[in-house]
Coordinates of C-alpha atoms and ligand atoms in Angstrom, one line a residue:
M27 CA 210.1 67.2 152.7
R28 CA 213.6 67.3 155.1
T29 CA 214.2 69.9 157.7
G30 CA 217.6 71.8 158.3
D31 CA 218.5 68.7 160.3
G32 CA 218.0 65.9 158.1
A33 CA 214.8 65.0 159.7
K34 CA 212.0 64.2 157.3
T35 CA 208.5 66.5 157.9
L36 CA 205.4 64.3 157.2
E37 CA 203.2 65.3 154.7
V38 CA 199.3 63.9 155.0
V39 CA 197.4 63.6 151.9
R40 CA 193.9 62.9 151.7
D41 CA 193.2 62.4 147.9
V42 CA 194.0 60.1 145.7
A43 CA 195.7 62.9 142.9
S44 CA 197.4 64.4 145.4
L45 CA 199.1 60.5 146.5
R46 CA 199.5 60.1 142.6
A47 CA 201.5 63.4 142.1
K48 CA 203.6 62.9 144.9
V49 CA 204.7 59.6 143.7
R50 CA 205.3 60.9 140.2
E51 CA 208.0 63.4 142.1
W52 CA 209.9 60.8 143.6
R53 CA 209.8 58.5 140.5
R54 CA 210.9 61.4 138.5
Q55 CA 214.2 61.4 140.9
D56 CA 214.7 57.7 140.7
E57 CA 213.7 57.0 144.1
T58 CA 211.7 53.9 145.4
V59 CA 208.7 53.3 147.6
G60 CA 207.7 51.8 150.2
L61 CA 203.6 51.1 150.8
I62 CA 202.5 50.2 154.4
P63 CA 198.5 49.9 154.5
T64 CA 196.9 50.1 157.9
M65 CA 193.7 50.9 159.8
G66 CA 195.8 53.0 162.2
A67 CA 195.6 53.1 166.4
L68 CA 199.7 52.2 165.1
H69 CA 201.1 50.2 167.8
D70 CA 205.1 48.8 167.4
G71 CA 204.1 46.7 165.4
H72 CA 202.5 48.6 162.5
L73 CA 205.7 50.6 163.5
A74 CA 208.1 47.7 162.4
L75 CA 206.5 47.7 158.9
V76 CA 206.8 51.3 158.5
K77 CA 210.6 50.5 159.8
A78 CA 211.1 47.9 157.3
A79 CA 210.0 50.1 154.7
L80 CA 212.1 53.1 155.4
D81 CA 215.4 50.7 155.5
S82 CA 215.0 49.1 151.8
C83 CA 213.6 52.2 150.3
D84 CA 213.5 55.9 149.8
H85 CA 209.9 56.9 151.0
A86 CA 207.5 55.2 152.7
V87 CA 204.0 55.6 152.3
T88 CA 201.6 54.4 155.6
T89 CA 198.0 54.4 154.7
I90 CA 195.5 55.0 157.4
F91 CA 192.5 53.7 156.4
V92 CA 189.6 51.6 158.7
N93 CA 187.8 49.8 155.6
P94 CA 183.8 49.6 155.9
T95 CA 183.8 46.7 153.4
Q96 CA 185.8 44.8 155.5
F97 CA 183.8 44.7 158.9
A98 CA 180.5 42.5 158.6
P99 CA 177.4 44.3 160.1
N100 CA 177.5 42.9 163.1
E101 CA 181.3 44.0 163.8
D102 CA 183.6 46.2 165.5
F103 CA 183.9 49.2 162.4
E104 CA 182.2 52.0 164.8
A105 CA 184.1 50.9 167.9
Y106 CA 187.5 50.2 166.1
P107 CA 189.7 52.6 168.2
R108 CA 190.9 55.5 166.1
D109 CA 193.1 58.1 167.0
E110 CA 194.6 60.1 164.1
A111 CA 196.8 62.8 165.7
D112 CA 199.2 59.8 168.0
D113 CA 198.7 57.5 164.5
L114 CA 201.1 60.8 162.7
S115 CA 203.2 61.9 165.7
K116 CA 204.1 58.1 165.5
L117 CA 205.1 58.3 161.8
Q118 CA 206.4 61.7 162.2
A119 CA 208.9 60.2 165.4
L120 CA 209.7 57.7 161.9
S121 CA 210.6 60.2 159.9
A122 CA 207.8 58.9 157.0
D123 CA 207.3 60.7 154.3
V124 CA 203.5 60.7 153.7
A125 CA 200.3 59.3 155.4
F126 CA 197.7 59.2 153.4
V127 CA 194.8 59.6 155.3
P128 CA 192.0 59.0 152.6
P129 CA 188.0 59.3 154.2
V130 CA 185.7 56.9 152.8
E131 CA 184.2 59.2 149.9
E132 CA 188.1 59.2 148.1
M133 CA 188.5 55.4 148.5
Y134 CA 184.5 54.3 147.5
A135 CA 182.8 56.5 144.9
D136 CA 178.7 56.7 144.9
G137 CA 178.5 53.6 142.8
F138 CA 181.2 51.6 143.7
S139 CA 180.6 47.8 142.6
T140 CA 183.7 46.2 141.6
S141 CA 185.5 43.8 144.0
V142 CA 188.5 42.1 144.0
A143 CA 188.0 38.1 144.9
V144 CA 190.5 35.4 145.7
S145 CA 189.6 31.8 146.0
G146 CA 190.5 29.1 147.4
L147 CA 192.9 30.5 150.1
T148 CA 190.4 32.9 151.2
E149 CA 187.8 29.9 151.9
G150 CA 189.3 28.3 155.4
L151 CA 190.5 29.5 158.4
C152 CA 189.0 33.5 158.7
G153 CA 187.6 33.2 155.8
A154 CA 185.0 30.3 156.9
T155 CA 184.1 32.8 160.5
R156 CA 184.2 36.1 158.5
P157 CA 183.1 35.5 154.3
H158 CA 183.3 39.3 153.8
F159 CA 186.7 39.4 155.1
F160 CA 188.8 38.9 152.6
G161 CA 187.0 41.0 149.8
G162 CA 187.1 43.5 151.6
V163 CA 191.0 43.6 151.9
A164 CA 191.8 42.3 148.6
T165 CA 190.1 44.9 147.2
V166 CA 190.9 47.6 149.5
V167 CA 194.8 46.8 149.2
S168 CA 194.3 46.4 145.3
K169 CA 193.3 49.4 145.0
L170 CA 196.3 51.5 147.2
L171 CA 198.8 49.4 145.4
L172 CA 197.1 50.9 142.0
Q173 CA 196.5 54.2 143.8
A174 CA 200.3 54.4 144.9
L175 CA 202.3 52.0 143.0
P176 CA 205.2 51.7 145.1
D177 CA 207.8 49.1 144.8
K178 CA 207.4 47.2 147.6
A179 CA 204.4 46.7 150.4
F180 CA 204.9 45.2 153.7
F181 CA 202.0 43.0 155.8
G182 CA 202.5 41.5 159.0
E183 CA 203.1 38.0 159.5
K184 CA 200.7 38.3 162.1
D185 CA 197.8 38.3 159.7
Y186 CA 199.4 35.3 158.1
Q187 CA 196.7 34.5 155.8
Q188 CA 196.3 38.1 154.6
L189 CA 200.1 37.9 153.7
Q190 CA 199.4 34.6 151.8
V191 CA 196.1 36.3 150.2
V192 CA 197.7 39.7 149.4
T193 CA 200.8 37.9 147.9
R194 CA 198.5 35.4 145.3
M195 CA 196.1 38.4 144.6
A196 CA 199.4 41.0 143.2
R197 CA 200.8 37.6 141.6
D198 CA 197.4 36.9 140.0
L199 CA 196.9 40.4 138.6
D200 CA 200.1 41.0 137.4
I201 CA 200.4 43.7 139.8
P202 CA 203.8 45.2 139.5
V203 CA 204.9 44.9 143.5
E204 CA 207.0 43.4 145.5
I205 CA 204.8 42.1 148.5
V206 CA 207.3 42.3 152.2
G207 CA 206.4 39.8 154.7
V208 CA 207.5 40.7 158.4
P209 CA 207.8 38.9 161.6
T210 CA 205.0 39.9 164.5
V211 CA 205.9 41.9 167.2
R212 CA 205.2 40.7 170.6
E213 CA 204.7 42.1 173.8
A214 CA 207.2 40.7 176.4
D215 CA 204.4 38.3 177.7
G216 CA 204.2 36.9 174.2
L217 CA 200.9 38.4 173.0
A218 CA 200.8 39.5 169.8
M219 CA 200.4 43.3 169.2
S220 CA 197.1 44.3 167.4
S221 CA 194.8 47.3 167.6
R222 CA 192.1 44.9 169.6
N223 CA 194.0 44.4 172.7
W224 CA 192.4 48.0 173.4
Y225 CA 189.0 46.3 174.2
L226 CA 190.7 43.9 176.6
S227 CA 189.8 43.5 180.6
P228 CA 192.7 43.6 182.7
E229 CA 191.9 40.2 183.4
E230 CA 191.8 39.4 179.6
R231 CA 194.4 40.6 179.2
A232 CA 196.4 38.8 181.4
A233 CA 194.9 35.5 180.1
A234 CA 195.5 36.6 176.7
P235 CA 199.0 35.4 176.5
A236 CA 198.0 31.8 176.1
L237 CA 196.8 31.9 172.9
Y238 CA 200.9 32.2 171.7
K239 CA 202.0 30.2 174.5
V240 CA 199.2 27.2 172.7
L241 CA 200.6 27.8 169.5
C242 CA 203.8 26.8 170.4
D243 CA 203.4 24.6 172.6
I244 CA 202.0 22.7 169.5
A245 CA 204.2 23.8 167.2
A246 CA 207.1 22.1 169.8
K247 CA 204.7 18.9 169.6
L248 CA 204.7 18.8 165.7
S249 CA 208.2 19.1 165.5
A250 CA 208.6 16.2 168.0
G251 CA 206.4 14.0 165.4
Q252 CA 202.9 14.2 167.7
T253 CA 199.7 14.6 165.0
S254 CA 198.2 18.0 164.8
A255 CA 194.6 16.5 165.7
A256 CA 196.2 15.6 168.9
A257 CA 198.2 18.4 169.7
I258 CA 195.4 20.7 168.5
A259 CA 192.9 18.8 170.6
E260 CA 195.1 19.3 173.7
G261 CA 195.9 22.8 173.0
R262 CA 192.0 23.7 172.6
T263 CA 191.8 22.3 176.5
V264 CA 194.2 24.8 177.6
L265 CA 192.7 27.6 175.9
E266 CA 189.3 27.0 177.1
A267 CA 190.6 27.1 180.8
A268 CA 192.6 30.1 180.6
G269 CA 188.5 31.7 179.8
F270 CA 189.0 31.4 175.7
G271 CA 186.1 30.8 174.3
P272 CA 184.4 30.5 171.3
I273 CA 187.3 29.4 169.6
D274 CA 186.9 29.9 165.6
Y275 CA 189.8 27.5 164.9
I276 CA 193.3 26.0 165.3
E277 CA 194.8 24.6 162.3
V278 CA 198.0 23.2 161.4
C279 CA 198.7 24.4 157.4
D280 CA 201.0 24.2 154.7
A281 CA 202.7 28.0 155.5
S282 CA 201.8 28.9 151.6
S283 CA 198.9 27.0 150.5
L284 CA 197.5 27.2 153.8
E285 CA 196.2 23.4 153.1
P286 CA 195.6 22.0 156.5
L287 CA 197.7 19.3 156.9
E288 CA 198.2 16.0 159.5
T289 CA 201.7 16.0 160.2
A290 CA 203.9 18.6 159.6
D291 CA 205.7 16.8 156.8
R292 CA 206.3 20.4 154.9
P293 CA 207.5 24.1 156.3
A294 CA 204.0 24.2 158.4
R295 CA 202.7 26.9 160.6
V296 CA 199.6 26.7 163.2
L297 CA 196.9 29.3 163.2
A298 CA 194.6 30.1 165.6
A299 CA 191.4 32.5 166.4
A300 CA 189.5 32.9 169.5
H301 CA 187.3 35.0 171.6
L302 CA 188.2 36.4 174.5
G303 CA 185.7 38.2 176.4
R304 CA 184.1 40.6 173.3
T305 CA 187.6 40.4 171.4
R306 CA 188.3 38.1 168.8
L307 CA 192.4 37.5 168.9
I308 CA 194.5 35.7 166.5
D309 CA 197.9 35.0 166.1
N310 CA 200.1 32.0 164.1
V311 CA 203.7 30.9 164.2
A312 CA 205.6 28.1 162.2
V313 CA 206.5 25.0 163.0
G314 CA 210.2 24.4 163.7
Ligands
AMP406 P1 195.8 46.6 161.0 O1 195.5 47.7 160.8 O2 195.2 45.5 161.7 O3 194.9 46.3 159.3 O4 197.4 46.2 160.3 C1 198.1 46.2 159.4 C2 199.3 46.0 158.8 O5 200.5 46.0 160.4 C3 199.0 44.7 158.7 O6 199.9 44.2 157.2 C4 199.4 43.3 160.2 O7 199.7 42.1 159.4 C5 200.7 44.5 160.5 N1 200.4 44.6 162.0 C6 199.4 44.8 162.4 N2 199.9 43.9 164.0 C7 201.2 43.5 164.0 C8 202.1 43.4 164.8 N3 202.2 43.3 165.8 N4 203.4 42.6 164.1 C9 203.8 42.6 162.5 N5 202.7 43.6 162.0 C10 201.9 43.6 162.3

């Protein structure tokens, strides 16, 4: 809906039938739709996805849903930051059209018993330490894509493995959507923006940019011909000295298959996940 000055009024939709009705109305007028799945606690990284959607589609549907199936029982589902009013005002400020904010029962009816599993790509990196995670993500994202049937769906490179998994899933299941990757938005000191940065104490926040710096150093060493093993070993030492631990992984991988690489002899990505206090941070950079 547009106001007199041309800005749109954000509509908050909480059920699938209303979302479908909304999208049907747009489609009837040959208008395109971009979907931005999020778990809320929106920051400028999320908003870059919304802007990318508004730049290339007529309408943007941002979903806000803290998906219980991608959290293990010992993880931070309950503590995950939630601030719906603030999220909605940020979306309104961008003139985004619709926020889809379903309650858990709308997404997972009683007796829900289906899951989407992407093999191979999900086994290493975050899949090794969070084995439940990508099943939860693939299932909820396939549901959101089938609910909204967007032309494009926008995902951050910050969660690089997730971007590859969702791209593969949409291709394998013939879901008619273009998956668009958006570069990572960072704080001025290099730290990748993340809802989980809220958990960091002031001391941890000061140490956190070391993760990005180490990844950049490893990428530079690989570009200069060093092997992955040597560059990663040095990076590990620096991260531990900065207070990180345990380090779940630091790996150099093929940029699309995510297979580990000994040297950067093709398009490659350096990826890491490491704990800083009670916060698990992830990040990645391209080599070259
Ligand atoms: P989340 O709410 O953490 O599940 O993230 C929702 C989407 O926003 C995912 O596609 C993320 O990759 C993306 N995202 C999160 N942080 C950033 C960031 N700093 N830069 C770009 N995209 C991001």
